[in-house]
Structure formats: C-alpha cells, structure tokens
C-alpha cells in the first residue's frame, strides 16, 4: 500500500487568521474608586479630597490602565475627575472613566481603526474564536464591519471548523462565444 505524505490543506488554502486577542491591552488594569474618598459614603468634600490626593502614592498606578469609577450612588463633580487625571498624568499608561468592559470597547475601536485592512483584499479571513481573554463581542462586530468591504469572505472559529459570516458573490464576466 502506497503512503502519501500528509498535506496540511488549511495551511495551503491561503486562509488568513486574525486573533483579536493579539490586540488585547498588554498592561494590567487597576481601579481608582472615588467611593473611597466620600464623606459618609455620600459627599465629596473638596478640601478633604484634595488632601487625600496630595498624600496618595500615585506610583502604585505606574504603567497601568487605570479605570476611574465611583461604585457608590453619589454625584461626583467634574473637577474631581480632573484632579484624579492630574495625579495620574505621566504615571498611568492610560486612564478611562468607566468599567473594564467599556474600556475594552474603546480600546478595540481605537486599535482597529488604525489597522490597514487593505492587506486582506480579496482574501478569505477567519476571525479566531476560543478566546482566553475577555475580548468584547463589540470587537468581533467591528472587525466584521471593517473587513466586509475588502475581504472575499469572513468566517468565525478555527480554520478547520468555521462558521461562515460573509461571502462576496463572485462576478461572472460575460465572455463572447
């Protein structure tokens, strides 16, 4: 019986795989919760807040993505966010006023909008699934929207087991007979 060499048909297919985890932020997240600075859990007193920020060791936030939030149901004046940003400037890698999930949507939008998708022109693209990191569903929708004008087809999953998402119809040219 003749043995034939194994052929990796996926590798030979020309399918390009994009793993959205490759765009995931590399820095770790830290939270700055204004709740910790509220008087009686309700009110932000300017003098006390300024003093607390003055004595805060801002270096704890070095090279982090700092998520500024207030987990208490309190009205926070705009100047409070400005004071926090002033303290984090030049220390934190990035700041965002909201949750990690909201930041990730923002991050993926910023990152994908800078990507040159022309390299996927008329190519078959698989957006890799099985994520180990919390890539938001928004990122999958956004990359689909950005690839659709250029890619021949878009699929989701692994190259050996995909779900078709989009396929450009082939244009058949009329040739004289």
JSON list of C-alpha atoms in Angstrom, two decimals:
[
{"chain": "A", "resi": 1, "resn": "UNK", "atom": "CA", "xyz": [0.00, 0.00, 0.00]},
{"chain": "A", "resi": 2, "resn": "UNK", "atom": "CA", "xyz": [1.39, 3.34, -1.08]},
{"chain": "A", "resi": 3, "resn": "UNK", "atom": "CA", "xyz": [1.64, 6.01, 1.62]},
{"chain": "A", "resi": 4, "resn": "UNK", "atom": "CA", "xyz": [1.17, 9.60, 0.69]},
{"chain": "A", "resi": 5, "resn": "UNK", "atom": "CA", "xyz": [2.63, 12.43, 2.73]},
{"chain": "A", "resi": 6, "resn": "UNK", "atom": "CA", "xyz": [0.22, 14.27, 4.97]},
{"chain": "A", "resi": 7, "resn": "UNK", "atom": "CA", "xyz": [-0.86, 17.56, 3.47]},
{"chain": "A", "resi": 8, "resn": "UNK", "atom": "CA", "xyz": [-1.98, 20.45, 5.61]},
{"chain": "A", "resi": 9, "resn": "UNK", "atom": "CA", "xyz": [-4.85, 21.67, 3.45]},
{"chain": "A", "resi": 10, "resn": "UNK", "atom": "CA", "xyz": [-5.62, 24.53, 5.86]},
{"chain": "A", "resi": 11, "resn": "UNK", "atom": "CA", "xyz": [-2.09, 25.90, 5.53]},
{"chain": "A", "resi": 12, "resn": "UNK", "atom": "CA", "xyz": [-2.23, 25.61, 1.74]},
{"chain": "A", "resi": 13, "resn": "UNK", "atom": "CA", "xyz": [-5.68, 27.23, 1.47]},
{"chain": "A", "resi": 14, "resn": "UNK", "atom": "CA", "xyz": [-4.44, 30.81, 1.80]},
{"chain": "A", "resi": 15, "resn": "UNK", "atom": "CA", "xyz": [-6.81, 31.45, 4.69]},
{"chain": "A", "resi": 16, "resn": "UNK", "atom": "CA", "xyz": [-5.66, 34.31, 6.91]},
{"chain": "A", "resi": 17, "resn": "UNK", "atom": "CA", "xyz": [-6.44, 34.05, 10.61]},
{"chain": "A", "resi": 18, "resn": "UNK", "atom": "CA", "xyz": [-6.91, 37.12, 12.79]},
{"chain": "A", "resi": 19, "resn": "UNK", "atom": "CA", "xyz": [-6.83, 36.61, 16.54]},
{"chain": "A", "resi": 20, "resn": "UNK", "atom": "CA", "xyz": [-8.42, 39.56, 18.31]},
{"chain": "A", "resi": 21, "resn": "UNK", "atom": "CA", "xyz": [-6.54, 38.58, 21.47]},
{"chain": "A", "resi": 22, "resn": "UNK", "atom": "CA", "xyz": [-3.42, 39.86, 19.69]},
{"chain": "A", "resi": 23, "resn": "UNK", "atom": "CA", "xyz": [-4.91, 43.36, 20.06]},
{"chain": "A", "resi": 24, "resn": "UNK", "atom": "CA", "xyz": [-5.72, 42.94, 23.77]},
{"chain": "A", "resi": 25, "resn": "UNK", "atom": "CA", "xyz": [-4.05, 45.51, 26.06]},
{"chain": "A", "resi": 26, "resn": "UNK", "atom": "CA", "xyz": [-0.75, 44.26, 27.47]},
{"chain": "A", "resi": 27, "resn": "UNK", "atom": "CA", "xyz": [-0.85, 46.40, 30.60]},
{"chain": "A", "resi": 28, "resn": "UNK", "atom": "CA", "xyz": [-2.79, 45.41, 33.70]},
{"chain": "A", "resi": 29, "resn": "UNK", "atom": "CA", "xyz": [-5.92, 47.14, 34.93]},
{"chain": "A", "resi": 30, "resn": "UNK", "atom": "CA", "xyz": [-6.23, 49.00, 38.22]},
{"chain": "A", "resi": 31, "resn": "UNK", "atom": "CA", "xyz": [-9.32, 50.72, 39.59]},
{"chain": "A", "resi": 32, "resn": "UNK", "atom": "CA", "xyz": [-9.46, 54.12, 41.23]},
{"chain": "A", "resi": 33, "resn": "UNK", "atom": "CA", "xyz": [-12.78, 54.18, 43.08]},
{"chain": "A", "resi": 34, "resn": "UNK", "atom": "CA", "xyz": [-13.91, 57.63, 44.20]},
{"chain": "A", "resi": 35, "resn": "UNK", "atom": "CA", "xyz": [-16.19, 55.91, 46.72]},
{"chain": "A", "resi": 36, "resn": "UNK", "atom": "CA", "xyz": [-13.15, 55.54, 48.97]},
{"chain": "A", "resi": 37, "resn": "UNK", "atom": "CA", "xyz": [-12.95, 59.33, 49.29]},
{"chain": "A", "resi": 38, "resn": "UNK", "atom": "CA", "xyz": [-16.59, 60.16, 50.02]},
{"chain": "A", "resi": 39, "resn": "UNK", "atom": "CA", "xyz": [-17.62, 61.70, 53.30]},
{"chain": "A", "resi": 40, "resn": "UNK", "atom": "CA", "xyz": [-20.12, 59.35, 54.95]},
{"chain": "A", "resi": 41, "resn": "UNK", "atom": "CA", "xyz": [-20.29, 57.47, 51.65]},
{"chain": "A", "resi": 42, "resn": "UNK", "atom": "CA", "xyz": [-22.31, 60.26, 50.04]},
{"chain": "A", "resi": 43, "resn": "UNK", "atom": "CA", "xyz": [-20.48, 63.54, 49.57]},
{"chain": "A", "resi": 44, "resn": "UNK", "atom": "CA", "xyz": [-17.16, 64.52, 48.08]},
{"chain": "A", "resi": 45, "resn": "UNK", "atom": "CA", "xyz": [-15.68, 67.34, 50.14]},
{"chain": "A", "resi": 46, "resn": "UNK", "atom": "CA", "xyz": [-13.22, 69.32, 48.06]},
{"chain": "A", "resi": 47, "resn": "UNK", "atom": "CA", "xyz": [-10.75, 70.15, 50.84]},
{"chain": "A", "resi": 48, "resn": "UNK", "atom": "CA", "xyz": [-10.62, 66.56, 52.15]},
{"chain": "A", "resi": 49, "resn": "UNK", "atom": "CA", "xyz": [-10.42, 65.13, 48.64]},
{"chain": "A", "resi": 50, "resn": "UNK", "atom": "CA", "xyz": [-7.56, 67.42, 47.65]},
{"chain": "A", "resi": 51, "resn": "UNK", "atom": "CA", "xyz": [-5.68, 66.49, 50.82]},
{"chain": "A", "resi": 52, "resn": "UNK", "atom": "CA", "xyz": [-6.22, 62.77, 50.23]},
{"chain": "A", "resi": 53, "resn": "UNK", "atom": "CA", "xyz": [-4.97, 63.03, 46.63]},
{"chain": "A", "resi": 54, "resn": "UNK", "atom": "CA", "xyz": [-1.99, 65.08, 47.75]},
{"chain": "A", "resi": 55, "resn": "UNK", "atom": "CA", "xyz": [-0.97, 62.27, 50.13]},
{"chain": "A", "resi": 56, "resn": "UNK", "atom": "CA", "xyz": [-1.73, 59.44, 47.71]},
{"chain": "A", "resi": 57, "resn": "UNK", "atom": "CA", "xyz": [1.16, 57.33, 46.42]},
{"chain": "A", "resi": 58, "resn": "UNK", "atom": "CA", "xyz": [0.42, 57.70, 42.71]},
{"chain": "A", "resi": 59, "resn": "UNK", "atom": "CA", "xyz": [3.35, 55.45, 41.79]},
{"chain": "A", "resi": 60, "resn": "UNK", "atom": "CA", "xyz": [1.14, 52.45, 42.64]},
{"chain": "A", "resi": 61, "resn": "UNK", "atom": "CA", "xyz": [-0.55, 53.15, 39.27]},
{"chain": "A", "resi": 62, "resn": "UNK", "atom": "CA", "xyz": [2.69, 53.20, 37.25]},
{"chain": "A", "resi": 63, "resn": "UNK", "atom": "CA", "xyz": [2.26, 51.82, 33.71]},
{"chain": "A", "resi": 64, "resn": "UNK", "atom": "CA", "xyz": [-1.27, 50.58, 34.46]},
{"chain": "A", "resi": 65, "resn": "UNK", "atom": "CA", "xyz": [-4.55, 51.17, 32.73]},
{"chain": "A", "resi": 66, "resn": "UNK", "atom": "CA", "xyz": [-6.46, 52.98, 35.45]},
{"chain": "A", "resi": 67, "resn": "UNK", "atom": "CA", "xyz": [-10.23, 52.69, 35.44]},
{"chain": "A", "resi": 68, "resn": "UNK", "atom": "CA", "xyz": [-11.69, 55.66, 37.30]},
{"chain": "A", "resi": 69, "resn": "UNK", "atom": "CA", "xyz": [-15.11, 54.95, 38.73]},
{"chain": "A", "resi": 70, "resn": "UNK", "atom": "CA", "xyz": [-17.42, 55.59, 41.65]},
{"chain": "A", "resi": 71, "resn": "UNK", "atom": "CA", "xyz": [-19.16, 52.46, 42.90]},
{"chain": "A", "resi": 72, "resn": "UNK", "atom": "CA", "xyz": [-21.33, 54.49, 45.29]},
{"chain": "A", "resi": 73, "resn": "UNK", "atom": "CA", "xyz": [-24.52, 56.22, 44.26]},
{"chain": "A", "resi": 74, "resn": "UNK", "atom": "CA", "xyz": [-23.16, 59.74, 44.62]},
{"chain": "A", "resi": 75, "resn": "UNK", "atom": "CA", "xyz": [-22.99, 62.84, 42.47]},
{"chain": "A", "resi": 76, "resn": "UNK", "atom": "CA", "xyz": [-19.36, 63.48, 41.61]},
{"chain": "A", "resi": 77, "resn": "UNK", "atom": "CA", "xyz": [-18.42, 66.98, 40.43]},
{"chain": "A", "resi": 78, "resn": "UNK", "atom": "CA", "xyz": [-16.46, 67.24, 37.17]},
{"chain": "A", "resi": 79, "resn": "UNK", "atom": "CA", "xyz": [-13.45, 68.82, 38.88]},
{"chain": "A", "resi": 80, "resn": "UNK", "atom": "CA", "xyz": [-12.91, 65.59, 40.86]},
{"chain": "A", "resi": 81, "resn": "UNK", "atom": "CA", "xyz": [-12.18, 63.68, 37.66]},
{"chain": "A", "resi": 82, "resn": "UNK", "atom": "CA", "xyz": [-9.86, 66.46, 36.58]},
{"chain": "A", "resi": 83, "resn": "UNK", "atom": "CA", "xyz": [-7.91, 66.24, 39.85]},
{"chain": "A", "resi": 84, "resn": "UNK", "atom": "CA", "xyz": [-7.58, 62.47, 39.52]},
{"chain": "A", "resi": 85, "resn": "UNK", "atom": "CA", "xyz": [-6.40, 62.80, 35.92]},
{"chain": "A", "resi": 86, "resn": "UNK", "atom": "CA", "xyz": [-3.88, 65.41, 37.02]},
{"chain": "A", "resi": 87, "resn": "UNK", "atom": "CA", "xyz": [-2.44, 62.97, 39.56]},
{"chain": "A", "resi": 88, "resn": "UNK", "atom": "CA", "xyz": [-2.30, 60.07, 37.09]},
{"chain": "A", "resi": 89, "resn": "UNK", "atom": "CA", "xyz": [-0.83, 62.06, 34.18]},
{"chain": "A", "resi": 90, "resn": "UNK", "atom": "CA", "xyz": [2.64, 60.83, 33.33]},
{"chain": "A", "resi": 91, "resn": "UNK", "atom": "CA", "xyz": [2.30, 57.82, 35.64]},
{"chain": "A", "resi": 92, "resn": "UNK", "atom": "CA", "xyz": [-0.53, 55.65, 34.29]},
{"chain": "A", "resi": 93, "resn": "UNK", "atom": "CA", "xyz": [-0.19, 54.13, 30.83]},
{"chain": "A", "resi": 94, "resn": "UNK", "atom": "CA", "xyz": [-3.82, 55.06, 30.15]},
{"chain": "A", "resi": 95, "resn": "UNK", "atom": "CA", "xyz": [-6.88, 56.19, 32.05]},
{"chain": "A", "resi": 96, "resn": "UNK", "atom": "CA", "xyz": [-10.52, 55.60, 31.38]},
{"chain": "A", "resi": 97, "resn": "UNK", "atom": "CA", "xyz": [-13.58, 56.77, 33.23]},
{"chain": "A", "resi": 98, "resn": "UNK", "atom": "CA", "xyz": [-15.72, 53.66, 33.24]},
{"chain": "A", "resi": 99, "resn": "UNK", "atom": "CA", "xyz": [-15.60, 49.88, 33.54]},
{"chain": "A", "resi": 100, "resn": "UNK", "atom": "CA", "xyz": [-13.09, 47.44, 32.11]},
{"chain": "A", "resi": 101, "resn": "UNK", "atom": "CA", "xyz": [-15.69, 46.25, 29.59]},
{"chain": "A", "resi": 102, "resn": "UNK", "atom": "CA", "xyz": [-16.30, 49.82, 28.42]},
{"chain": "A", "resi": 103, "resn": "UNK", "atom": "CA", "xyz": [-12.56, 50.43, 28.20]},
{"chain": "A", "resi": 104, "resn": "UNK", "atom": "CA", "xyz": [-12.06, 47.31, 26.08]},
{"chain": "A", "resi": 105, "resn": "UNK", "atom": "CA", "xyz": [-14.70, 48.51, 23.60]},
{"chain": "A", "resi": 106, "resn": "UNK", "atom": "CA", "xyz": [-12.93, 51.86, 23.43]},
{"chain": "A", "resi": 107, "resn": "UNK", "atom": "CA", "xyz": [-9.51, 50.19, 23.09]},
{"chain": "A", "resi": 108, "resn": "UNK", "atom": "CA", "xyz": [-10.59, 47.85, 20.28]},
{"chain": "A", "resi": 109, "resn": "UNK", "atom": "CA", "xyz": [-12.21, 50.69, 18.38]},
{"chain": "A", "resi": 110, "resn": "UNK", "atom": "CA", "xyz": [-9.05, 52.82, 18.66]},
{"chain": "A", "resi": 111, "resn": "UNK", "atom": "CA", "xyz": [-6.81, 49.90, 17.70]},
{"chain": "A", "resi": 112, "resn": "UNK", "atom": "CA", "xyz": [-8.85, 48.51, 14.81]},
{"chain": "A", "resi": 113, "resn": "UNK", "atom": "CA", "xyz": [-9.43, 51.95, 13.28]},
{"chain": "A", "resi": 114, "resn": "UNK", "atom": "CA", "xyz": [-5.63, 52.27, 12.97]},
{"chain": "A", "resi": 115, "resn": "UNK", "atom": "CA", "xyz": [-5.32, 48.91, 11.21]},
{"chain": "A", "resi": 116, "resn": "UNK", "atom": "CA", "xyz": [-4.75, 48.78, 7.45]},
{"chain": "A", "resi": 117, "resn": "UNK", "atom": "CA", "xyz": [-7.33, 46.27, 6.25]},
{"chain": "A", "resi": 118, "resn": "UNK", "atom": "CA", "xyz": [-6.30, 46.59, 2.59]},
{"chain": "A", "resi": 119, "resn": "UNK", "atom": "CA", "xyz": [-3.89, 43.69, 3.19]},
{"chain": "A", "resi": 120, "resn": "UNK", "atom": "CA", "xyz": [-6.96, 41.43, 3.38]},
{"chain": "A", "resi": 121, "resn": "UNK", "atom": "CA", "xyz": [-8.25, 42.49, -0.03]},
{"chain": "A", "resi": 122, "resn": "UNK", "atom": "CA", "xyz": [-9.97, 39.57, -1.76]},
{"chain": "A", "resi": 123, "resn": "UNK", "atom": "CA", "xyz": [-8.69, 37.17, 0.92]},
{"chain": "A", "resi": 124, "resn": "UNK", "atom": "CA", "xyz": [-10.51, 34.58, 3.00]},
{"chain": "A", "resi": 125, "resn": "UNK", "atom": "CA", "xyz": [-10.27, 35.65, 6.62]},
{"chain": "A", "resi": 126, "resn": "UNK", "atom": "CA", "xyz": [-11.05, 33.66, 9.75]},
{"chain": "A", "resi": 127, "resn": "UNK", "atom": "CA", "xyz": [-11.63, 35.58, 12.95]},
{"chain": "A", "resi": 128, "resn": "UNK", "atom": "CA", "xyz": [-10.31, 33.23, 15.60]},
{"chain": "A", "resi": 129, "resn": "UNK", "atom": "CA", "xyz": [-12.62, 32.08, 18.36]},
{"chain": "A", "resi": 130, "resn": "UNK", "atom": "CA", "xyz": [-11.99, 30.32, 21.68]},
{"chain": "A", "resi": 131, "resn": "UNK", "atom": "CA", "xyz": [-10.68, 33.35, 23.43]},
{"chain": "A", "resi": 132, "resn": "UNK", "atom": "CA", "xyz": [-8.66, 33.14, 26.64]},
{"chain": "A", "resi": 133, "resn": "UNK", "atom": "CA", "xyz": [-9.03, 36.87, 27.25]},
{"chain": "A", "resi": 134, "resn": "UNK", "atom": "CA", "xyz": [-12.29, 38.84, 27.60]},
{"chain": "A", "resi": 135, "resn": "UNK", "atom": "CA", "xyz": [-12.46, 40.21, 24.05]},
{"chain": "A", "resi": 136, "resn": "UNK", "atom": "CA", "xyz": [-15.80, 42.06, 23.83]},
{"chain": "A", "resi": 137, "resn": "UNK", "atom": "CA", "xyz": [-18.44, 40.97, 21.31]},
{"chain": "A", "resi": 138, "resn": "UNK", "atom": "CA", "xyz": [-18.24, 44.53, 20.01]},
{"chain": "A", "resi": 139, "resn": "UNK", "atom": "CA", "xyz": [-14.71, 43.84, 18.69]},
{"chain": "A", "resi": 140, "resn": "UNK", "atom": "CA", "xyz": [-15.98, 40.91, 16.60]},
{"chain": "A", "resi": 141, "resn": "UNK", "atom": "CA", "xyz": [-18.78, 43.04, 15.15]},
{"chain": "A", "resi": 142, "resn": "UNK", "atom": "CA", "xyz": [-16.41, 45.93, 14.46]},
{"chain": "A", "resi": 143, "resn": "UNK", "atom": "CA", "xyz": [-13.78, 43.85, 12.67]},
{"chain": "A", "resi": 144, "resn": "UNK", "atom": "CA", "xyz": [-16.53, 42.29, 10.54]},
{"chain": "A", "resi": 145, "resn": "UNK", "atom": "CA", "xyz": [-17.72, 45.76, 9.52]},
{"chain": "A", "resi": 146, "resn": "UNK", "atom": "CA", "xyz": [-14.16, 46.81, 8.67]},
{"chain": "A", "resi": 147, "resn": "UNK", "atom": "CA", "xyz": [-13.29, 43.65, 6.73]},
{"chain": "A", "resi": 148, "resn": "UNK", "atom": "CA", "xyz": [-16.53, 43.35, 4.75]},
{"chain": "A", "resi": 149, "resn": "UNK", "atom": "CA", "xyz": [-15.63, 45.99, 2.12]},
{"chain": "A", "resi": 150, "resn": "UNK", "atom": "CA", "xyz": [-12.30, 44.30, 1.34]},
{"chain": "A", "resi": 151, "resn": "UNK", "atom": "CA", "xyz": [-12.30, 40.58, 2.17]},
{"chain": "A", "resi": 152, "resn": "UNK", "atom": "CA", "xyz": [-13.62, 37.93, -0.18]},
{"chain": "A", "resi": 153, "resn": "UNK", "atom": "CA", "xyz": [-15.06, 36.01, 2.77]},
{"chain": "A", "resi": 154, "resn": "UNK", "atom": "CA", "xyz": [-15.16, 36.23, 6.54]},
{"chain": "A", "resi": 155, "resn": "UNK", "atom": "CA", "xyz": [-15.55, 33.29, 8.87]},
{"chain": "A", "resi": 156, "resn": "UNK", "atom": "CA", "xyz": [-15.50, 32.78, 12.63]},
{"chain": "A", "resi": 157, "resn": "UNK", "atom": "CA", "xyz": [-13.81, 29.98, 14.55]},
{"chain": "A", "resi": 158, "resn": "UNK", "atom": "CA", "xyz": [-10.78, 27.87, 13.75]},
{"chain": "A", "resi": 159, "resn": "UNK", "atom": "CA", "xyz": [-9.62, 27.29, 10.15]},
{"chain": "A", "resi": 160, "resn": "UNK", "atom": "CA", "xyz": [-10.60, 23.61, 10.41]},
{"chain": "A", "resi": 161, "resn": "UNK", "atom": "CA", "xyz": [-14.07, 24.37, 11.81]},
{"chain": "A", "resi": 162, "resn": "UNK", "atom": "CA", "xyz": [-15.58, 27.71, 10.88]},
{"chain": "A", "resi": 163, "resn": "UNK", "atom": "CA", "xyz": [-18.91, 29.47, 10.79]},
{"chain": "A", "resi": 164, "resn": "UNK", "atom": "CA", "xyz": [-19.42, 31.47, 7.58]},
{"chain": "A", "resi": 165, "resn": "UNK", "atom": "CA", "xyz": [-20.18, 35.12, 8.30]},
{"chain": "A", "resi": 166, "resn": "UNK", "atom": "CA", "xyz": [-19.87, 36.83, 4.91]},
{"chain": "A", "resi": 167, "resn": "UNK", "atom": "CA", "xyz": [-19.02, 35.80, 1.37]},
{"chain": "A", "resi": 168, "resn": "UNK", "atom": "CA", "xyz": [-18.73, 38.19, -1.54]},
{"chain": "A", "resi": 169, "resn": "UNK", "atom": "CA", "xyz": [-20.63, 36.93, -4.58]},
{"chain": "A", "resi": 170, "resn": "UNK", "atom": "CA", "xyz": [-18.40, 36.03, -7.48]},
{"chain": "A", "resi": 171, "resn": "UNK", "atom": "CA", "xyz": [-18.82, 38.22, -10.51]},
{"chain": "A", "resi": 172, "resn": "UNK", "atom": "CA", "xyz": [-19.05, 36.14, -13.65]},
{"chain": "A", "resi": 173, "resn": "UNK", "atom": "CA", "xyz": [-17.89, 38.03, -16.68]},
{"chain": "A", "resi": 174, "resn": "UNK", "atom": "CA", "xyz": [-19.78, 37.56, -19.90]},
{"chain": "A", "resi": 175, "resn": "UNK", "atom": "CA", "xyz": [-17.34, 36.32, -22.46]},
{"chain": "A", "resi": 176, "resn": "UNK", "atom": "CA", "xyz": [-18.28, 36.19, -26.12]},
{"chain": "A", "resi": 177, "resn": "UNK", "atom": "CA", "xyz": [-18.59, 32.70, -27.51]}
]
